[in-house]
Amino acid sequence: KAGVTQTPRYLIKTRGQQVTLSCSPISGHRSVSWYQQTPGQGLQFLFEYFSETQRNKGNFPGRFSGRQFSNSRSEMNVSTLELGDSALYLCASRPGGLEPPTEAFFGQGTRLTVV
Amino acid sequence: AQSVTQLGSHVSVSEGALVLLRCNYSSSVPPYLFWYVQYPNQGLQLLLKYTSAATLVKGINGFEAEFKKSETSFHLTKPSAHMSDAAEYFCAVSAMEYGNKLVFGAGTILRVKS
């Protein structure tokens, strides 16, 4: 079974631009979560999608958005990039049910650098 | 309120020595607990999980963790460290009060000395 696939692996963007990151979950998994990882803040939860609906949301500004498609693939978008958005963005997939909560399987991440 | 606390941002052990990485959680309901490992520029890999069955959980690569409700702890151990264990380790909790999302601790970087 293929794992979680994130594309691209590396991105360099300029301040003020926008960026879209993609995540394909494990086949059959319906939940996709996104995390931002930085040295200073650690792993911060962005949002979770389940069956094309946002089920959970972290404390990030509205510049961060996401969506999920009918095939469970997910994208996250960051508009008006700031230097502080430089981070490793991780996608995680889970089968989907809330009870019991299951472990998440992570992709290798997208390293975003904003210059 | 901090839901997962990992004591020690850096831990250093000699090869062959015991590894002990500490994790304390806060949850008003029985939680599900996880340990993940991350190698540089990689995603997170699940080491083990506690899901209210046995309190002593065995994972991959010789790691294990014990759930202690009275101490609200879920410490990760390995009897004998190997150089390949050098990585960052994250403890995570999932519970209904957190919307069942995974909430991570700050991580502990394990260094293994030869």
PDB file of C-alpha atoms in Angstrom:
ATOM      1  CA  LYS A   1       0.000   0.000   0.000  1.00  0.00           C
ATOM      2  CA  ALA A   2       1.438   3.372  -0.953  1.00  0.00           C
ATOM      3  CA  GLY A   3       2.085   5.798   1.860  1.00  0.00           C
ATOM      4  CA  VAL A   4       1.153   9.442   2.184  1.00  0.00           C
ATOM      5  CA  THR A   5       2.501  11.457  -0.722  1.00  0.00           C
ATOM      6  CA  GLN A   6       3.218  15.158  -0.487  1.00  0.00           C
ATOM      7  CA  THR A   7       4.215  17.355  -3.383  1.00  0.00           C
ATOM      8  CA  PRO A   8       6.372  19.212  -3.927  1.00  0.00           C
ATOM      9  CA  ARG A   9       9.118  18.289  -1.455  1.00  0.00           C
ATOM     10  CA  TYR A  10      10.767  21.698  -1.599  1.00  0.00           C
ATOM     11  CA  LEU A  11       9.512  25.158  -2.486  1.00  0.00           C
ATOM     12  CA  ILE A  12      11.030  28.617  -2.479  1.00  0.00           C
ATOM     13  CA  LYS A  13       8.630  31.530  -2.657  1.00  0.00           C
ATOM     14  CA  THR A  14       8.838  35.287  -2.313  1.00  0.00           C
ATOM     15  CA  ARG A  15       7.066  37.305   0.343  1.00  0.00           C
ATOM     16  CA  GLY A  16       3.576  38.271  -0.761  1.00  0.00           C
ATOM     17  CA  GLN A  17       3.136  35.317  -3.101  1.00  0.00           C
ATOM     18  CA  GLN A  18       0.773  32.458  -2.516  1.00  0.00           C
ATOM     19  CA  VAL A  19       1.490  28.735  -2.499  1.00  0.00           C
ATOM     20  CA  THR A  20      -0.470  25.508  -2.812  1.00  0.00           C
ATOM     21  CA  LEU A  21       0.718  22.245  -1.313  1.00  0.00           C
ATOM     22  CA  SER A  22      -0.720  18.861  -2.167  1.00  0.00           C
ATOM     23  CA  CYS A  23      -1.261  15.669  -0.187  1.00  0.00           C
ATOM     24  CA  SER A  24      -2.482  12.261  -1.301  1.00  0.00           C
ATOM     25  CA  PRO A  25      -3.475  10.093   1.665  1.00  0.00           C
ATOM     26  CA  ILE A  26      -3.182   6.355   2.004  1.00  0.00           C
ATOM     27  CA  SER A  27      -5.764   4.600  -0.126  1.00  0.00           C
ATOM     28  CA  GLY A  28      -8.990   4.198   1.829  1.00  0.00           C
ATOM     29  CA  HIS A  29      -8.163   6.882   4.363  1.00  0.00           C
ATOM     30  CA  ARG A  30     -10.725   9.668   4.502  1.00  0.00           C
ATOM     31  CA  SER A  31      -9.141  12.016   7.030  1.00  0.00           C
ATOM     32  CA  VAL A  32      -6.292  14.361   6.149  1.00  0.00           C
ATOM     33  CA  SER A  33      -4.633  16.682   8.643  1.00  0.00           C
ATOM     34  CA  TRP A  34      -2.029  19.375   8.099  1.00  0.00           C
ATOM     35  CA  TYR A  35       0.700  20.470  10.493  1.00  0.00           C
ATOM     36  CA  GLN A  36       3.269  23.222  10.414  1.00  0.00           C
ATOM     37  CA  GLN A  37       6.638  22.416  11.945  1.00  0.00           C
ATOM     38  CA  THR A  38       9.155  25.095  12.861  1.00  0.00           C
ATOM     39  CA  PRO A  39      12.153  25.035  15.225  1.00  0.00           C
ATOM     40  CA  GLY A  40      10.578  27.633  17.474  1.00  0.00           C
ATOM     41  CA  GLN A  41       6.966  26.467  17.606  1.00  0.00           C
ATOM     42  CA  GLY A  42       7.288  22.733  17.069  1.00  0.00           C
ATOM     43  CA  LEU A  43       4.388  20.860  15.498  1.00  0.00           C
ATOM     44  CA  GLN A  44       1.324  23.062  15.172  1.00  0.00           C
ATOM     45  CA  PHE A  45      -2.011  21.707  13.985  1.00  0.00           C
ATOM     46  CA  LEU A  46      -3.462  23.605  11.036  1.00  0.00           C
ATOM     47  CA  PHE A  47      -6.664  21.776  10.117  1.00  0.00           C
ATOM     48  CA  GLU A  48      -8.245  18.418   9.444  1.00  0.00           C
ATOM     49  CA  TYR A  49     -10.540  17.403   6.631  1.00  0.00           C
ATOM     50  CA  PHE A  50     -12.853  14.435   6.548  1.00  0.00           C
ATOM     51  CA  SER A  51     -15.080  13.586   3.594  1.00  0.00           C
ATOM     52  CA  GLU A  52     -14.463  17.012   2.022  1.00  0.00           C
ATOM     53  CA  THR A  53     -15.476  18.876   5.200  1.00  0.00           C
ATOM     54  CA  GLN A  54     -13.232  20.677   7.653  1.00  0.00           C
ATOM     55  CA  ARG A  55     -13.608  18.809  10.924  1.00  0.00           C
ATOM     56  CA  ASN A  56     -11.009  20.575  13.075  1.00  0.00           C
ATOM     57  CA  LYS A  57      -9.154  23.834  12.843  1.00  0.00           C
ATOM     58  CA  GLY A  58      -6.078  25.179  14.612  1.00  0.00           C
ATOM     59  CA  ASN A  59      -5.213  28.742  15.538  1.00  0.00           C
ATOM     60  CA  PHE A  60      -3.817  30.055  12.298  1.00  0.00           C
ATOM     61  CA  PRO A  61      -4.775  33.202  10.404  1.00  0.00           C
ATOM     62  CA  GLY A  62      -7.204  33.086   7.505  1.00  0.00           C
ATOM     63  CA  ARG A  63      -4.291  33.205   5.055  1.00  0.00           C
ATOM     64  CA  PHE A  64      -4.043  29.473   5.660  1.00  0.00           C
ATOM     65  CA  SER A  65      -6.785  27.484   4.013  1.00  0.00           C
ATOM     66  CA  GLY A  66      -7.364  24.002   2.783  1.00  0.00           C
ATOM     67  CA  ARG A  67      -9.729  21.755   0.967  1.00  0.00           C
ATOM     68  CA  GLN A  68     -10.321  18.103   0.314  1.00  0.00           C
ATOM     69  CA  PHE A  69     -11.517  16.490  -2.854  1.00  0.00           C
ATOM     70  CA  SER A  70     -13.887  13.582  -3.340  1.00  0.00           C
ATOM     71  CA  ASN A  71     -10.941  11.200  -3.771  1.00  0.00           C
ATOM     72  CA  SER A  72      -9.648  12.349  -0.328  1.00  0.00           C
ATOM     73  CA  ARG A  73      -6.669  14.188  -1.773  1.00  0.00           C
ATOM     74  CA  SER A  74      -6.117  17.468  -0.013  1.00  0.00           C
ATOM     75  CA  GLU A  75      -4.522  20.796  -0.758  1.00  0.00           C
ATOM     76  CA  MET A  76      -3.530  23.598   1.529  1.00  0.00           C
ATOM     77  CA  ASN A  77      -3.038  27.150   0.396  1.00  0.00           C
ATOM     78  CA  VAL A  78      -1.148  29.984   2.010  1.00  0.00           C
ATOM     79  CA  SER A  79      -1.776  33.437   0.612  1.00  0.00           C
ATOM     80  CA  THR A  80       0.300  36.589   1.061  1.00  0.00           C
ATOM     81  CA  LEU A  81       3.310  34.673   2.278  1.00  0.00           C
ATOM     82  CA  GLU A  82       5.357  36.030   5.162  1.00  0.00           C
ATOM     83  CA  LEU A  83       8.908  35.156   6.151  1.00  0.00           C
ATOM     84  CA  GLY A  84       7.525  33.431   9.244  1.00  0.00           C
ATOM     85  CA  ASP A  85       5.646  30.953   7.080  1.00  0.00           C
ATOM     86  CA  SER A  86       8.917  29.218   6.282  1.00  0.00           C
ATOM     87  CA  ALA A  87       8.473  25.745   7.717  1.00  0.00           C
ATOM     88  CA  LEU A  88       8.095  22.060   7.070  1.00  0.00           C
ATOM     89  CA  TYR A  89       4.452  21.359   6.277  1.00  0.00           C
ATOM     90  CA  LEU A  90       3.373  17.846   7.123  1.00  0.00           C
ATOM     91  CA  CYS A  91       0.302  16.017   5.967  1.00  0.00           C
ATOM     92  CA  ALA A  92      -1.118  13.067   7.892  1.00  0.00           C
ATOM     93  CA  SER A  93      -3.820  10.599   6.961  1.00  0.00           C
ATOM     94  CA  ARG A  94      -6.084   8.490   9.136  1.00  0.00           C
ATOM     95  CA  PRO A  95      -8.845   6.051   8.290  1.00  0.00           C
ATOM     96  CA  GLY A  96     -11.324   8.664   9.435  1.00  0.00           C
ATOM     97  CA  GLY A  97     -13.574   7.505  12.247  1.00  0.00           C
ATOM     98  CA  LEU A  98     -13.518   9.587  15.422  1.00  0.00           C
ATOM     99  CA  GLU A  99     -13.911   6.658  17.802  1.00  0.00           C
ATOM    100  CA  PRO A 100     -11.505   5.361  18.625  1.00  0.00           C
ATOM    101  CA  PRO A 101      -8.989   7.924  17.448  1.00  0.00           C
ATOM    102  CA  THR A 102      -6.348   6.127  15.450  1.00  0.00           C
ATOM    103  CA  GLU A 103      -2.750   6.893  14.734  1.00  0.00           C
ATOM    104  CA  ALA A 104      -1.880   9.194  11.878  1.00  0.00           C
ATOM    105  CA  PHE A 105       0.444   8.296   9.040  1.00  0.00           C
ATOM    106  CA  PHE A 106       2.654  11.115   7.872  1.00  0.00           C
ATOM    107  CA  GLY A 107       4.073  12.126   4.544  1.00  0.00           C
ATOM    108  CA  GLN A 108       7.665  13.312   4.176  1.00  0.00           C
ATOM    109  CA  GLY A 109       6.584  16.925   4.174  1.00  0.00           C
ATOM    110  CA  THR A 110       7.003  19.975   2.009  1.00  0.00           C
ATOM    111  CA  ARG A 111       9.834  22.304   2.981  1.00  0.00           C
ATOM    112  CA  LEU A 112       8.668  25.859   2.231  1.00  0.00           C
ATOM    113  CA  THR A 113      11.171  28.678   2.285  1.00  0.00           C
ATOM    114  CA  VAL A 114       9.921  32.243   1.982  1.00  0.00           C
ATOM    115  CA  VAL A 115      12.492  34.819   0.929  1.00  0.00           C
TER     116      VAL A 115
ATOM    117  CA  ALA B   1      -3.399  24.353  29.006  1.00  0.00           C
ATOM    118  CA  GLN B   2      -0.483  22.261  27.847  1.00  0.00           C
ATOM    119  CA  SER B   3      -1.845  18.832  26.944  1.00  0.00           C
ATOM    120  CA  VAL B   4       1.469  17.058  26.390  1.00  0.00           C
ATOM    121  CA  THR B   5       4.732  17.855  28.146  1.00  0.00           C
ATOM    122  CA  GLN B   6       8.013  16.289  27.177  1.00  0.00           C
ATOM    123  CA  LEU B   7      10.665  16.792  29.824  1.00  0.00           C
ATOM    124  CA  GLY B   8      14.034  17.573  28.315  1.00  0.00           C
ATOM    125  CA  SER B   9      14.379  19.048  24.858  1.00  0.00           C
ATOM    126  CA  HIS B  10      17.708  17.219  24.468  1.00  0.00           C
ATOM    127  CA  VAL B  11      18.780  13.865  25.880  1.00  0.00           C
ATOM    128  CA  SER B  12      22.232  12.380  25.406  1.00  0.00           C
ATOM    129  CA  VAL B  13      23.102   8.732  26.084  1.00  0.00           C
ATOM    130  CA  SER B  14      26.027   6.471  25.325  1.00  0.00           C
ATOM    131  CA  GLU B  15      25.638   3.647  22.851  1.00  0.00           C
ATOM    132  CA  GLY B  16      24.371   0.592  24.740  1.00  0.00           C
ATOM    133  CA  ALA B  17      22.893   2.645  27.579  1.00  0.00           C
ATOM    134  CA  LEU B  18      19.255   2.869  28.599  1.00  0.00           C
ATOM    135  CA  VAL B  19      17.117   5.375  26.747  1.00  0.00           C
ATOM    136  CA  LEU B  20      14.404   7.139  28.762  1.00  0.00           C
ATOM    137  CA  LEU B  21      12.322   9.885  27.176  1.00  0.00           C
ATOM    138  CA  ARG B  22       9.668  11.417  29.384  1.00  0.00           C
ATOM    139  CA  CYS B  23       6.124  12.356  28.472  1.00  0.00           C
ATOM    140  CA  ASN B  24       3.308  13.607  30.678  1.00  0.00           C
ATOM    141  CA  TYR B  25      -0.173  14.336  29.413  1.00  0.00           C
ATOM    142  CA  SER B  26      -3.234  16.116  30.661  1.00  0.00           C
ATOM    143  CA  SER B  27      -6.628  14.760  29.784  1.00  0.00           C
ATOM    144  CA  SER B  28      -9.860  14.470  31.711  1.00  0.00           C
ATOM    145  CA  VAL B  29     -10.887  11.369  29.799  1.00  0.00           C
ATOM    146  CA  PRO B  30      -8.945   8.248  28.915  1.00  0.00           C
ATOM    147  CA  PRO B  31      -6.569   9.350  26.218  1.00  0.00           C
ATOM    148  CA  TYR B  32      -4.956   7.605  23.322  1.00  0.00           C
ATOM    149  CA  LEU B  33      -1.207   8.131  23.391  1.00  0.00           C
ATOM    150  CA  PHE B  34       1.422   7.819  20.721  1.00  0.00           C
ATOM    151  CA  TRP B  35       5.160   8.095  20.268  1.00  0.00           C
ATOM    152  CA  TYR B  36       6.576   9.154  16.924  1.00  0.00           C
ATOM    153  CA  VAL B  37      10.154   9.448  15.678  1.00  0.00           C
ATOM    154  CA  GLN B  38      11.421  11.925  13.101  1.00  0.00           C
ATOM    155  CA  TYR B  39      14.715  11.774  11.242  1.00  0.00           C
ATOM    156  CA  PRO B  40      16.102  14.954   9.628  1.00  0.00           C
ATOM    157  CA  ASN B  41      13.960  16.296   6.809  1.00  0.00           C
ATOM    158  CA  GLN B  42      11.569  13.388   7.059  1.00  0.00           C
ATOM    159  CA  GLY B  43       8.009  12.933   8.200  1.00  0.00           C
ATOM    160  CA  LEU B  44       6.983  11.304  11.447  1.00  0.00           C
ATOM    161  CA  GLN B  45       7.014   7.547  11.889  1.00  0.00           C
ATOM    162  CA  LEU B  46       4.869   5.816  14.492  1.00  0.00           C
ATOM    163  CA  LEU B  47       6.871   3.968  17.136  1.00  0.00           C
ATOM    164  CA  LEU B  48       4.027   2.734  19.298  1.00  0.00           C
ATOM    165  CA  LYS B  49       0.554   3.561  20.572  1.00  0.00           C
ATOM    166  CA  TYR B  50      -1.529   3.114  23.702  1.00  0.00           C
ATOM    167  CA  THR B  51      -5.221   2.551  23.116  1.00  0.00           C
ATOM    168  CA  SER B  52      -6.496   1.452  26.559  1.00  0.00           C
ATOM    169  CA  ALA B  53      -5.508  -2.190  26.245  1.00  0.00           C
ATOM    170  CA  ALA B  54      -2.250  -3.314  27.900  1.00  0.00           C
ATOM    171  CA  THR B  55      -0.498  -0.572  29.857  1.00  0.00           C
ATOM    172  CA  LEU B  56       2.928  -1.733  28.678  1.00  0.00           C
ATOM    173  CA  VAL B  57       3.156  -1.177  24.965  1.00  0.00           C
ATOM    174  CA  LYS B  58       5.873  -2.572  22.744  1.00  0.00           C
ATOM    175  CA  GLY B  59       6.785  -0.810  19.553  1.00  0.00           C
ATOM    176  CA  ILE B  60       9.234  -0.997  16.717  1.00  0.00           C
ATOM    177  CA  ASN B  61      13.023  -0.939  16.970  1.00  0.00           C
ATOM    178  CA  GLY B  62      13.010  -2.271  20.549  1.00  0.00           C
ATOM    179  CA  PHE B  63      11.150   0.681  22.070  1.00  0.00           C
ATOM    180  CA  GLU B  64       8.416   0.345  24.637  1.00  0.00           C
ATOM    181  CA  ALA B  65       6.317   2.662  26.788  1.00  0.00           C
ATOM    182  CA  GLU B  66       4.281   2.265  29.932  1.00  0.00           C
ATOM    183  CA  PHE B  67       0.998   4.061  30.532  1.00  0.00           C
ATOM    184  CA  LYS B  68       0.695   5.155  34.171  1.00  0.00           C
ATOM    185  CA  LYS B  69      -2.642   6.768  34.833  1.00  0.00           C
ATOM    186  CA  SER B  70      -1.789   7.779  38.407  1.00  0.00           C
ATOM    187  CA  GLU B  71       1.243   9.694  37.157  1.00  0.00           C
ATOM    188  CA  THR B  72      -0.363  10.807  33.848  1.00  0.00           C
ATOM    189  CA  SER B  73       2.792   9.595  32.168  1.00  0.00           C
ATOM    190  CA  PHE B  74       3.728   7.655  29.075  1.00  0.00           C
ATOM    191  CA  HIS B  75       7.516   7.470  29.113  1.00  0.00           C
ATOM    192  CA  LEU B  76       9.413   5.862  26.246  1.00  0.00           C
ATOM    193  CA  THR B  77      12.260   3.466  26.964  1.00  0.00           C
ATOM    194  CA  LYS B  78      14.754   1.286  25.176  1.00  0.00           C
ATOM    195  CA  PRO B  79      17.165  -0.973  27.089  1.00  0.00           C
ATOM    196  CA  SER B  80      20.177  -0.403  24.860  1.00  0.00           C
ATOM    197  CA  ALA B  81      20.684   2.637  22.621  1.00  0.00           C
ATOM    198  CA  HIS B  82      22.001   2.259  19.123  1.00  0.00           C
ATOM    199  CA  MET B  83      23.588   4.966  17.003  1.00  0.00           C
ATOM    200  CA  SER B  84      20.666   4.726  14.593  1.00  0.00           C
ATOM    201  CA  ASP B  85      18.285   5.810  17.382  1.00  0.00           C
ATOM    202  CA  ALA B  86      19.572   9.367  17.149  1.00  0.00           C
ATOM    203  CA  ALA B  87      16.540  11.392  16.057  1.00  0.00           C
ATOM    204  CA  GLU B  88      13.770  13.594  17.425  1.00  0.00           C
ATOM    205  CA  TYR B  89      10.980  11.925  19.348  1.00  0.00           C
ATOM    206  CA  PHE B  90       7.470  13.239  19.800  1.00  0.00           C
ATOM    207  CA  CYS B  91       4.800  12.205  22.247  1.00  0.00           C
ATOM    208  CA  ALA B  92       1.212  12.848  21.153  1.00  0.00           C
ATOM    209  CA  VAL B  93      -2.239  12.580  22.699  1.00  0.00           C
ATOM    210  CA  SER B  94      -5.634  12.205  21.117  1.00  0.00           C
ATOM    211  CA  ALA B  95      -8.830  12.594  23.106  1.00  0.00           C
ATOM    212  CA  MET B  96     -12.389  13.744  22.620  1.00  0.00           C
ATOM    213  CA  GLU B  97     -11.676  16.993  24.462  1.00  0.00           C
ATOM    214  CA  TYR B  98      -9.180  17.832  21.704  1.00  0.00           C
ATOM    215  CA  GLY B  99     -11.616  16.936  18.947  1.00  0.00           C
ATOM    216  CA  ASN B 100      -9.717  13.705  18.586  1.00  0.00           C
ATOM    217  CA  LYS B 101      -6.954  15.461  16.711  1.00  0.00           C
ATOM    218  CA  LEU B 102      -3.356  14.606  17.546  1.00  0.00           C
ATOM    219  CA  VAL B 103      -1.743  17.092  19.899  1.00  0.00           C
ATOM    220  CA  PHE B 104       2.043  16.873  20.038  1.00  0.00           C
ATOM    221  CA  GLY B 105       4.601  17.619  22.660  1.00  0.00           C
ATOM    222  CA  ALA B 106       7.550  19.873  21.883  1.00  0.00           C
ATOM    223  CA  GLY B 107       9.815  16.947  21.040  1.00  0.00           C
ATOM    224  CA  THR B 108      13.022  15.527  22.490  1.00  0.00           C
ATOM    225  CA  ILE B 109      16.195  15.268  20.453  1.00  0.00           C
ATOM    226  CA  LEU B 110      18.066  12.092  21.314  1.00  0.00           C
ATOM    227  CA  ARG B 111      21.808  12.052  20.829  1.00  0.00           C
ATOM    228  CA  VAL B 112      23.689   8.766  21.017  1.00  0.00           C
ATOM    229  CA  LYS B 113      27.400   8.942  21.796  1.00  0.00           C
ATOM    230  CA  SER B 114      29.819   6.278  20.655  1.00  0.00           C
TER     231      SER B 114
END
